[in-house]
mmCIF file of C-alpha atoms in Angstrom:
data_model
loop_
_atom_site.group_PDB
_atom_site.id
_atom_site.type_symbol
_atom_site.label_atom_id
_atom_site.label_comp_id
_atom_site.label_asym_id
_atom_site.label_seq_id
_atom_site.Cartn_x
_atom_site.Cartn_y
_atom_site.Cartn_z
ATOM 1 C CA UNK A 63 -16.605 -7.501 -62.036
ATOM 2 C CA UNK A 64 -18.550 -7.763 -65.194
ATOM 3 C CA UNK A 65 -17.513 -5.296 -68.200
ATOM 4 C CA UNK A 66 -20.252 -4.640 -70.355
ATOM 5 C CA UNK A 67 -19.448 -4.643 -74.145
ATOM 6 C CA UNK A 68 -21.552 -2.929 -76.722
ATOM 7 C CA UNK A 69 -21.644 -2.751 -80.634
ATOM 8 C CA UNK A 70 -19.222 -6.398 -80.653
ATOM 9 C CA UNK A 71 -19.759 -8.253 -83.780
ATOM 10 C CA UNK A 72 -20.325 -12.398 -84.115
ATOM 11 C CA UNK A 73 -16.297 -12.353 -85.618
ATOM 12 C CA UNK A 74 -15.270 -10.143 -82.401
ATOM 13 C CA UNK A 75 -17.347 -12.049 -79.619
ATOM 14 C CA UNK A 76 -15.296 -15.443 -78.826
ATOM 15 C CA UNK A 77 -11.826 -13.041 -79.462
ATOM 16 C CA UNK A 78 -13.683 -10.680 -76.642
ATOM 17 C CA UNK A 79 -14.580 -13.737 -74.296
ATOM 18 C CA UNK A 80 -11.091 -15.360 -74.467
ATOM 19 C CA UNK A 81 -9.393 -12.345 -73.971
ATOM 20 C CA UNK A 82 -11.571 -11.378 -71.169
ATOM 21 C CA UNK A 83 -10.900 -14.670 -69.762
ATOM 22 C CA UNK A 84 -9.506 -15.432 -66.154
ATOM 23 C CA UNK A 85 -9.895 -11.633 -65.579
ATOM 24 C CA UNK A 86 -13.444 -10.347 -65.998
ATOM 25 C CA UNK A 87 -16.545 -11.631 -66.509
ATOM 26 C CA UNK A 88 -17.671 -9.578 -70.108
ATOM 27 C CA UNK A 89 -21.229 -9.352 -71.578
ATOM 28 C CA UNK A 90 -21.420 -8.400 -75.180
ATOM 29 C CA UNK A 91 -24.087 -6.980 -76.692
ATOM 30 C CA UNK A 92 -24.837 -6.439 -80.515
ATOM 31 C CA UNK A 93 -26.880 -3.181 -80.088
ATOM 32 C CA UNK A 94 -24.586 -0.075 -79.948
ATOM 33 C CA UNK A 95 -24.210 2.344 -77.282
ATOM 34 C CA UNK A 96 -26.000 5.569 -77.819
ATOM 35 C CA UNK A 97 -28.571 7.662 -76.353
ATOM 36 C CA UNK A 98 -31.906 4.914 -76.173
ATOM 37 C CA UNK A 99 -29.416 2.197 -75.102
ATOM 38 C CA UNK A 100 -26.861 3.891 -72.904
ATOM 39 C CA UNK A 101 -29.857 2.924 -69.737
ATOM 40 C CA UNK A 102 -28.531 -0.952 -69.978
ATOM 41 C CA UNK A 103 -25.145 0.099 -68.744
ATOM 42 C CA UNK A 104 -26.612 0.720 -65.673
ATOM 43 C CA UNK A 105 -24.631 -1.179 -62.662
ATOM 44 C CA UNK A 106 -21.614 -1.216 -64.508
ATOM 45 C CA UNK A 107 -18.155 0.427 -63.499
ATOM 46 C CA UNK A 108 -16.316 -0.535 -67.168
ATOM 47 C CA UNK A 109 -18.233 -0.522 -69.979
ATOM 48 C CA UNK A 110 -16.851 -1.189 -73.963
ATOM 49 C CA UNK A 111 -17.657 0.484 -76.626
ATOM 50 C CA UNK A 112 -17.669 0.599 -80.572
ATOM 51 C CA UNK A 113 -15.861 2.918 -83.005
ATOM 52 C CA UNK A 114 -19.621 3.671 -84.219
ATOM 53 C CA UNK A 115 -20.426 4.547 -80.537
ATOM 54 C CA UNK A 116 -22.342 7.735 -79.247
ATOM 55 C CA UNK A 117 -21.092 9.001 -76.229
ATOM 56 C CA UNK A 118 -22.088 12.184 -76.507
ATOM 57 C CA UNK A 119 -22.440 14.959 -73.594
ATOM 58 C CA UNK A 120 -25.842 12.897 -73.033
ATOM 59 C CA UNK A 121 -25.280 9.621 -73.264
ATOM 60 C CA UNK A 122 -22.168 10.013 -70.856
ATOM 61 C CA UNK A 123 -24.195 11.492 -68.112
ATOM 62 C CA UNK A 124 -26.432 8.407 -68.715
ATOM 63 C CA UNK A 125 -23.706 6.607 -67.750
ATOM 64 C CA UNK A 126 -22.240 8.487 -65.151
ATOM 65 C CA UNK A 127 -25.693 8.486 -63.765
ATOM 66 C CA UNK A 128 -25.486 4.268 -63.683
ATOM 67 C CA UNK A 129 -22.219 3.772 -61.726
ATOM 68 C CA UNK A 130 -19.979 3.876 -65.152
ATOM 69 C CA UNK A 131 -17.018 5.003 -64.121
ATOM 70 C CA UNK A 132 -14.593 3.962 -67.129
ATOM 71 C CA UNK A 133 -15.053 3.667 -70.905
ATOM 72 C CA UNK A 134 -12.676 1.504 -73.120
ATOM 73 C CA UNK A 135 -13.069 2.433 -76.554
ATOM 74 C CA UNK A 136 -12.110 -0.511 -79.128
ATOM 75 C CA UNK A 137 -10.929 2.050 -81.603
ATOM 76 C CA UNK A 138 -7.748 4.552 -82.373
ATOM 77 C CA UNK A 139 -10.283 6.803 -83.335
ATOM 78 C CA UNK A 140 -11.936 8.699 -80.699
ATOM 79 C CA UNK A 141 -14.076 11.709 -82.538
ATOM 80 C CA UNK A 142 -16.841 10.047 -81.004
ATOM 81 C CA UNK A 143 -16.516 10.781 -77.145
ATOM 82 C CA UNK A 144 -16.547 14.001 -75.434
ATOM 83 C CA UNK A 145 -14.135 14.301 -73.423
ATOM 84 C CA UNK A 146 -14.795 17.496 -71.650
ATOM 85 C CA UNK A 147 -17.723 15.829 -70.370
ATOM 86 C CA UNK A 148 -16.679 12.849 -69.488
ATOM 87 C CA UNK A 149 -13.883 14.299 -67.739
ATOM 88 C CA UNK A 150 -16.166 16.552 -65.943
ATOM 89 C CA UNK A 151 -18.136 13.692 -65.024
ATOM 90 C CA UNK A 152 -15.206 11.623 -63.945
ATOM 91 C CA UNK A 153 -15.358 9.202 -66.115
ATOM 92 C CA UNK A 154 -11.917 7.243 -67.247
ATOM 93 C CA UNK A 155 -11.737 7.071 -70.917
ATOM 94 C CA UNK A 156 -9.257 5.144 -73.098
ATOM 95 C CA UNK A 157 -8.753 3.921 -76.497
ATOM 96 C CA UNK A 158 -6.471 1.684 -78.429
ATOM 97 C CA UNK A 159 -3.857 3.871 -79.523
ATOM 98 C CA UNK A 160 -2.766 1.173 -81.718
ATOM 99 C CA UNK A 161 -2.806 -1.922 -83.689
ATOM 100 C CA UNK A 162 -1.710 -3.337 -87.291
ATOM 101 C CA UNK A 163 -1.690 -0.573 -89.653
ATOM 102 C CA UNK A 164 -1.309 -3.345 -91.959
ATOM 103 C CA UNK A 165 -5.278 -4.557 -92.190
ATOM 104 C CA UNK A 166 -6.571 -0.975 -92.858
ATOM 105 C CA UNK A 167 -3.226 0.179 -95.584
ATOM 106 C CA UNK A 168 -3.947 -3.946 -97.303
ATOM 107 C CA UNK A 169 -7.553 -2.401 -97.267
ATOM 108 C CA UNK A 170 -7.046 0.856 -99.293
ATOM 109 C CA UNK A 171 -5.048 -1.078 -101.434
ATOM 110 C CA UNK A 172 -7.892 -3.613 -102.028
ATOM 111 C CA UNK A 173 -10.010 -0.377 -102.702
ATOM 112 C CA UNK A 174 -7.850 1.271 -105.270
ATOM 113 C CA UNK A 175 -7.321 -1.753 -107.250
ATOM 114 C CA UNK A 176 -10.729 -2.762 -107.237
ATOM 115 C CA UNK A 177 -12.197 0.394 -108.527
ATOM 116 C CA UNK A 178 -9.527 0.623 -111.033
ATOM 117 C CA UNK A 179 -10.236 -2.681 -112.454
ATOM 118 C CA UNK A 180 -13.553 -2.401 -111.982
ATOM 119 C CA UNK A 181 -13.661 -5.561 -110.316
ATOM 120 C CA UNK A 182 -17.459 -5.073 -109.156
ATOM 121 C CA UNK A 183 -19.055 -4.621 -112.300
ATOM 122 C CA UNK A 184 -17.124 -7.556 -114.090
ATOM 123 C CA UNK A 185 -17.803 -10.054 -111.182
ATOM 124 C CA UNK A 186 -21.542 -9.038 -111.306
ATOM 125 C CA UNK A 187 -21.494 -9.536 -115.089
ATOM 126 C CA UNK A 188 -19.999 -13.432 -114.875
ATOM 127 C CA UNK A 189 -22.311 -14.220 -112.889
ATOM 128 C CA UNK A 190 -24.709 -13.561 -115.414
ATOM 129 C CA UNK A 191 -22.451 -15.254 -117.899
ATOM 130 C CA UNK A 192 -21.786 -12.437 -119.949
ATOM 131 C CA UNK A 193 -17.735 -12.292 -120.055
ATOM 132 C CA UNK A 194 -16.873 -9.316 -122.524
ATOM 133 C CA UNK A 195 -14.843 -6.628 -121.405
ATOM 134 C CA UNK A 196 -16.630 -3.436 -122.503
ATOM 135 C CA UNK A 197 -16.486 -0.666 -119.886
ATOM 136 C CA UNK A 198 -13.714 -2.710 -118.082
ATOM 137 C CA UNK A 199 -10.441 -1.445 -118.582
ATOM 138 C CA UNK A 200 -8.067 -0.083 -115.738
ATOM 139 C CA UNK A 201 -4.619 1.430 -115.971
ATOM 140 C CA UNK A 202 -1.366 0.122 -114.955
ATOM 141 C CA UNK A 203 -0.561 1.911 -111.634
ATOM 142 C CA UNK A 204 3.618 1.087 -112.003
ATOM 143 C CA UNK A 205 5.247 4.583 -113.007
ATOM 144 C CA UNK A 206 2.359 6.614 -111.896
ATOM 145 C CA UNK A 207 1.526 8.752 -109.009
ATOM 146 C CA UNK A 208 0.133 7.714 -105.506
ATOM 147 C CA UNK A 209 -0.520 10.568 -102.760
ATOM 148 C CA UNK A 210 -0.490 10.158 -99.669
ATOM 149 C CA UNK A 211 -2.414 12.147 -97.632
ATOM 150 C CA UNK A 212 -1.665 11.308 -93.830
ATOM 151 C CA UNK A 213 1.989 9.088 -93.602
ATOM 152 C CA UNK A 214 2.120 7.963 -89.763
ATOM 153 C CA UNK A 215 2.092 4.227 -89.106
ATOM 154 C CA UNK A 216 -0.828 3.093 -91.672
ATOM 155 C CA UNK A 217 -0.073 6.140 -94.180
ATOM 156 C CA UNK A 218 3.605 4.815 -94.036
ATOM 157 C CA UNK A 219 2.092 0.914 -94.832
ATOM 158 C CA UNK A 220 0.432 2.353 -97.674
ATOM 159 C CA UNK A 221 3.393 4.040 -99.445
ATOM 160 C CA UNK A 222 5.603 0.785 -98.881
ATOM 161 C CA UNK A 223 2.680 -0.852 -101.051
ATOM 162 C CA UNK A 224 2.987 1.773 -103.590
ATOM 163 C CA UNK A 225 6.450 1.437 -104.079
ATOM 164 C CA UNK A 226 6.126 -2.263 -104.448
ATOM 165 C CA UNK A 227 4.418 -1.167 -107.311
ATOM 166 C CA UNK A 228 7.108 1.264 -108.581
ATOM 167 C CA UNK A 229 4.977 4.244 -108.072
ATOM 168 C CA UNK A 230 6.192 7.782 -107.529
ATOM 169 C CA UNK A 231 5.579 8.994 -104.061
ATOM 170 C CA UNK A 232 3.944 12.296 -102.560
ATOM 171 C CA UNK A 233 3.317 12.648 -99.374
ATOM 172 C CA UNK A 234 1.595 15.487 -96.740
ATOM 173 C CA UNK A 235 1.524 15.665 -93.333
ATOM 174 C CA UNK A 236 1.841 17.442 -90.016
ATOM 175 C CA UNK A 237 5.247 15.488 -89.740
ATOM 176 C CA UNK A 238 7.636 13.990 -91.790
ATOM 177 C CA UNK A 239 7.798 10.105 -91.996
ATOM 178 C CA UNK A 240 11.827 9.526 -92.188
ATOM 179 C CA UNK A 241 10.891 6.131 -93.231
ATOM 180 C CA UNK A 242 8.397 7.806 -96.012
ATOM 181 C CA UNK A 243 11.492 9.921 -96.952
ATOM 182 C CA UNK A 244 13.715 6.867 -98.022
ATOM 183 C CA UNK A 245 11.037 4.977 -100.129
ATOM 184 C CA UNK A 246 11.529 8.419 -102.138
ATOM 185 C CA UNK A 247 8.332 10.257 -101.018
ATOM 186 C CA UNK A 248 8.012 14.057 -101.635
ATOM 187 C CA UNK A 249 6.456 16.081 -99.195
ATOM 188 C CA UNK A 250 4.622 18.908 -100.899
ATOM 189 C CA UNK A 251 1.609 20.731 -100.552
ATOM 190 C CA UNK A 252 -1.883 19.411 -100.167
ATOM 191 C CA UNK A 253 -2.543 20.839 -103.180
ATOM 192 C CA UNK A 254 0.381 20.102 -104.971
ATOM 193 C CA UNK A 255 -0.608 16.600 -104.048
ATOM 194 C CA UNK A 256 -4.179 16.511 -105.041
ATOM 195 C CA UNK A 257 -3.059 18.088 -108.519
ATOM 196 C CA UNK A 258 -0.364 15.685 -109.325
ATOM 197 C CA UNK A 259 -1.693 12.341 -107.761
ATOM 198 C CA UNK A 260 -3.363 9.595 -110.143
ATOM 199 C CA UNK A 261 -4.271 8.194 -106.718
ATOM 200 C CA UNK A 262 -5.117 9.518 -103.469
ATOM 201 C CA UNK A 263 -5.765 7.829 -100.317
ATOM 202 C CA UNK A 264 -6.561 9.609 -96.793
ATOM 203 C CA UNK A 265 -4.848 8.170 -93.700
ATOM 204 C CA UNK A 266 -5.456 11.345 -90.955
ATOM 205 C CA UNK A 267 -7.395 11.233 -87.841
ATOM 206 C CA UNK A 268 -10.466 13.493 -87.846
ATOM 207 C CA UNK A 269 -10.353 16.538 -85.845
ATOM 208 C CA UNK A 270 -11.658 19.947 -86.027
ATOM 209 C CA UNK A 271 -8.825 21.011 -88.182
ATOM 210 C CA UNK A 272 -9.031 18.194 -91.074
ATOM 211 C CA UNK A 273 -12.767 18.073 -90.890
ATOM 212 C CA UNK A 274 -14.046 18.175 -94.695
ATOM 213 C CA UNK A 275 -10.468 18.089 -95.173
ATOM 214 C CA UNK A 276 -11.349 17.190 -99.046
ATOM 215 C CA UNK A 277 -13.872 19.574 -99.854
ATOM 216 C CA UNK A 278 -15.001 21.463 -102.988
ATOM 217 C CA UNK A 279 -12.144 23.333 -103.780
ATOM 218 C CA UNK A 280 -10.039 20.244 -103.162
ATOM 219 C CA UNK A 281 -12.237 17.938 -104.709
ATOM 220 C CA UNK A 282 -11.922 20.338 -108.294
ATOM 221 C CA UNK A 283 -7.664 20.330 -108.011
ATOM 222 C CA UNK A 284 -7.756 16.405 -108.355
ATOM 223 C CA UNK A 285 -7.579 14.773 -111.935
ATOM 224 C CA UNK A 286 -10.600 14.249 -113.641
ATOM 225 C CA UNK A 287 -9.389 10.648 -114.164
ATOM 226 C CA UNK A 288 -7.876 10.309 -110.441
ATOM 227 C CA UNK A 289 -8.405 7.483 -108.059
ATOM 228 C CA UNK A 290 -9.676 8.416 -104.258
ATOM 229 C CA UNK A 291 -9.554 5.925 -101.444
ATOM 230 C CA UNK A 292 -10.617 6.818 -97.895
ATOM 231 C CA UNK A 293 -10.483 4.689 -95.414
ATOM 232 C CA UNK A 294 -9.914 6.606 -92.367
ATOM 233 C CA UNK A 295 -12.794 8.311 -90.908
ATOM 234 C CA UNK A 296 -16.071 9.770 -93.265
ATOM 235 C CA UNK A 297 -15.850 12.986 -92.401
ATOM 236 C CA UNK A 298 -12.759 13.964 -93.777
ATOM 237 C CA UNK A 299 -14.400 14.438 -97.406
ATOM 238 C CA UNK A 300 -17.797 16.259 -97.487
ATOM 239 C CA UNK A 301 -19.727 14.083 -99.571
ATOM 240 C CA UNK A 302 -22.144 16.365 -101.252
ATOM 241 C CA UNK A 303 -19.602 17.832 -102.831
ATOM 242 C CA UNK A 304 -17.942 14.661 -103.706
ATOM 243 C CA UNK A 305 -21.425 13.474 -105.329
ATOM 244 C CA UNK A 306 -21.484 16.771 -107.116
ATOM 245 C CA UNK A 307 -17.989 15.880 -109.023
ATOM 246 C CA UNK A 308 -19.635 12.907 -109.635
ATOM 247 C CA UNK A 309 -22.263 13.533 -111.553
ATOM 248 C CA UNK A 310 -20.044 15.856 -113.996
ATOM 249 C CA UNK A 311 -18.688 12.446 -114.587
ATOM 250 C CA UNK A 312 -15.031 13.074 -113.041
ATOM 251 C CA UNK A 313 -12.715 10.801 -111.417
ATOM 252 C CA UNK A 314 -11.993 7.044 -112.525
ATOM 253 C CA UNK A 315 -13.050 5.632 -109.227
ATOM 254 C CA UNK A 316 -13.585 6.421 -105.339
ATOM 255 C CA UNK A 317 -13.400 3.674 -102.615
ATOM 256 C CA UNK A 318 -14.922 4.622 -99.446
ATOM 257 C CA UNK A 319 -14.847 2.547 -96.436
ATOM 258 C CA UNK A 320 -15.840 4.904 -94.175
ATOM 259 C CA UNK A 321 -18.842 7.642 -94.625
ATOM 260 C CA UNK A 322 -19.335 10.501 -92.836
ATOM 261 C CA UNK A 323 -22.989 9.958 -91.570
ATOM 262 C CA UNK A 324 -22.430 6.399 -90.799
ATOM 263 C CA UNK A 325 -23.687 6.264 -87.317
ATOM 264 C CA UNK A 326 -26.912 4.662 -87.574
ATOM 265 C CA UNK A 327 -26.626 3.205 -90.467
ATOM 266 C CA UNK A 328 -23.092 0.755 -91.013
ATOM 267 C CA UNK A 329 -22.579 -2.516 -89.143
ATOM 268 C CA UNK A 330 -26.349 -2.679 -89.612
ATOM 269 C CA UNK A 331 -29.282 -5.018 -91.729
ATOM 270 C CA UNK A 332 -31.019 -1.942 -93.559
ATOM 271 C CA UNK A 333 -31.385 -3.996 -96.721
ATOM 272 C CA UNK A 334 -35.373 -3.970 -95.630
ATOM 273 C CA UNK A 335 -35.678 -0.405 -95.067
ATOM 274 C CA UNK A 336 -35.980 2.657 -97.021
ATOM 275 C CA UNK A 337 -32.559 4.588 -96.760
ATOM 276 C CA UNK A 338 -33.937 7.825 -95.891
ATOM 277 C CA UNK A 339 -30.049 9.418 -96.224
ATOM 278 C CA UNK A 340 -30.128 11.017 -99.930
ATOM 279 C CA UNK A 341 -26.676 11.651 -100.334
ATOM 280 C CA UNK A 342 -25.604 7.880 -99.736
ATOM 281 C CA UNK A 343 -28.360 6.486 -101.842
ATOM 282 C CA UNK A 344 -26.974 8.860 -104.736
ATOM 283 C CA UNK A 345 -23.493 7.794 -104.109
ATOM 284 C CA UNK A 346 -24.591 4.363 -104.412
ATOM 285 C CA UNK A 347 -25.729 4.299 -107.762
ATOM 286 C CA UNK A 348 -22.385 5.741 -109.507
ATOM 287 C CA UNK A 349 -20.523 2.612 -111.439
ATOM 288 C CA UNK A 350 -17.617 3.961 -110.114
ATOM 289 C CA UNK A 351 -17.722 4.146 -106.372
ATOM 290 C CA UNK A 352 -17.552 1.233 -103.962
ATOM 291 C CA UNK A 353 -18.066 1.991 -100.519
ATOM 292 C CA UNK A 354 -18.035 -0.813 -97.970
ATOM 293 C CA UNK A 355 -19.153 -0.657 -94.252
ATOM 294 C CA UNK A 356 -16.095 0.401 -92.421
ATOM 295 C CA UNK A 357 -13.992 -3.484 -92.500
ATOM 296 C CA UNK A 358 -10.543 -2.035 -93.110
ATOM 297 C CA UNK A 359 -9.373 -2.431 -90.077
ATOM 298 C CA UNK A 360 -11.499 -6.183 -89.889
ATOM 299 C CA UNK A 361 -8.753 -8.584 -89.957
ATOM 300 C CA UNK A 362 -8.204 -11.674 -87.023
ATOM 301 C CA UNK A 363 -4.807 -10.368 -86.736
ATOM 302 C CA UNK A 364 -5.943 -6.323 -86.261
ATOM 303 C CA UNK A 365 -9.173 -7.072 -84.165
ATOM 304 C CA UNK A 366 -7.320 -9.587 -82.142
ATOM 305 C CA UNK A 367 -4.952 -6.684 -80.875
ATOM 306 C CA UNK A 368 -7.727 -3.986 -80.052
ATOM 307 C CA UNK A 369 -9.526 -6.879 -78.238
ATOM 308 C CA UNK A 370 -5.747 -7.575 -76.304
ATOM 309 C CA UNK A 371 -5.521 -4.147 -75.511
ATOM 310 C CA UNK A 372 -8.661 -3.136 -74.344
ATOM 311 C CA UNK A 373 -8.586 -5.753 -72.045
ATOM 312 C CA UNK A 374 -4.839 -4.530 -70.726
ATOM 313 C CA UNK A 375 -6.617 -0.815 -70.372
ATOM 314 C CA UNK A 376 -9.382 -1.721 -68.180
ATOM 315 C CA UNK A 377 -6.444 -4.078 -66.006
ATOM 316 C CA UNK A 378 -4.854 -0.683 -65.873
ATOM 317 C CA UNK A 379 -7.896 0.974 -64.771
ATOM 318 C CA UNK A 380 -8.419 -1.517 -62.022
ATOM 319 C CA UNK A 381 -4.796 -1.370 -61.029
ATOM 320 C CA UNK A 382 -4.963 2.264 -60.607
ATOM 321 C CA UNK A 383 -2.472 2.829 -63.639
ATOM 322 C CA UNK A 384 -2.148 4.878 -66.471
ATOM 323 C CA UNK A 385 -0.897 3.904 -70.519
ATOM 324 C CA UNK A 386 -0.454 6.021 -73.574
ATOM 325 C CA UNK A 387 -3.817 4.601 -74.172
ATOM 326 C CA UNK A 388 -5.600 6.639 -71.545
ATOM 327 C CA UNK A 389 -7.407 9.902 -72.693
ATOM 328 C CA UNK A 390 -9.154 10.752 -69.524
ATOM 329 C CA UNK A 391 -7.336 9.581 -66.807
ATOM 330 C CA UNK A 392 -8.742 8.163 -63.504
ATOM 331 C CA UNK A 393 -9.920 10.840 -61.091
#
């Protein structure tokens, strides 16, 4: 059988082929799945997709329509898919319920401390030769406050990072992490946390109920001089308002690695084109914010499990079994 793959990157193709290896036969493609390309699954039972994927009520009965009969999703995240539909449809859907939390926490980290230290502008400036320091002082994070908005397996990664640094700890969540609890974490309220943090960084899943999770009124109880990373999933702040604080000059830095109209637009070349999205060419041009195209979780060792267990899913699939993984099961 050959399992079509779309959205794989030039890193992710030989990990895909190996793992596929002595199993399936795999075709990747670099296009991702939505709507205009969904047609070029046609013929295949298993196709792959990408977080970034668009398998909308649409596109699935595109591919229901084909002969797909099973998606496996190379993500945690699964906002994407509908399941209703493809469930309706009878179409198998799993994800990757997990992998190192380690590349994306290491990731907000990198974030944090480069906005802080505004490591941007003062590479960008030795380039150019001109080494003074004007504009680039940080502040020492030991003895200050990180919040922690989100504490399962990556949220939990995150605070052991922070208290390498000898920050104090707040935490909110659904659940308490025992593990959060004895590297001294607080639960409180969200907005408790957003008040007292110096930094904040967002490690939730996005769903209906955390959607725009940091919105105006949340975005005006955070220090004028906090830090925000997020580096789960875009929509969890709403941007316009974020660009808004912004431009009343608050907040010492935000590191985005994720944005919430990012379909489209990341993993892509659109250095040529004319960004036609307004809000992301505004947030662009503050000093402060660095956004980057959704890599946190881009590590050999990260992307090397997702690959492993994507190809275990669709074995399970084939085998007529059923994981923690699976989120529409076999009909």
């Amino acid at each position: 059988m050959e399992i079509l793959a779309f959205g794989v990157q030039a890193d992710e193709k030989p990990l895909i082929e190996r793992a596929f290896a002595g199993h399936h036969d795999v075709r990747c493609l670099d296009v991702f799945l939505n709507e205009d390309t969904a047609p070029i699954a046609a013929g295949h039972e298993i196709i792959s997709s990408s977080v970034n994927a668009d398998l909308g009520a649409r596109v699935l009965e595109i591919l229901a329509a084909g002969g797909t009969r099973m998606v496996a999703q190379r993500s945690t995240g699964f906002n994407n898919i509908d399941l209703d539909v493809a469930e309706r449809l009878g179409i198998t859907v799993a994800r990757v319920s997990y992998y190192s939390p380690y590349s994306v926490a290491e990731f907000a980290w990198t974030l944090a401390m480069a906005v802080n230290r505004r490591i941007v502008r003062a590479s960008i400036r030795t380039r150019d030769f001109d080494f003074r320091l004007d504009g680039l002082m940080g502040r020492d994070l030991h003895g200050r406050t990180a919040g922690v908005i989100g504490t399962g397996k990556i949220g939990e990664a995150f605070a052991r990072i922070a208290h390498g640094f000898g920050m104090k700890l707040l935490g909110w969540d659904v659940a308490e992490n025992p593990a959060c609890r004895e590297l001294g974490m607080s639960y409180v309220p969200k907005e408790r946390l957003l008040a007292e943090s110096d930094l904040i960084s967002l490690h939730v899943p996005l769903l209906p109920s955390t959607q725009n999770l940091i919105d105006a009124a949340a975005l005006k109880t955070m220090r004028d001089d906090a830090i925000l990373v997020n580096s789960s999933r875009g929509g969890l702040i709403d941007t316009a308002a974020l660009v808004t604080e912004l431009r009343a000059g608050r907040f010492t830095g935000v590191g985005l690695d994720v944005y919430e109209a990012e379909a489209g637009l990341f993993f892509l070349d659109k250095s040529l084109e004319a960004i036609e999205d307004d809000t992301l060419a505004r947030l662009m041009t503050f000093p402060n914010v660095l956004v980057t195209s959704h890599q946190a979780y881009y590590t050999e060792d990260a992307v090397g499990q997702i690959v492993a267990t994507t190809v275990e899913n669709v074995l399970d699939y084939t085998a007529g079994r059923r994981s923690e993984n699976v989120l529409v099961p076999r009909s």
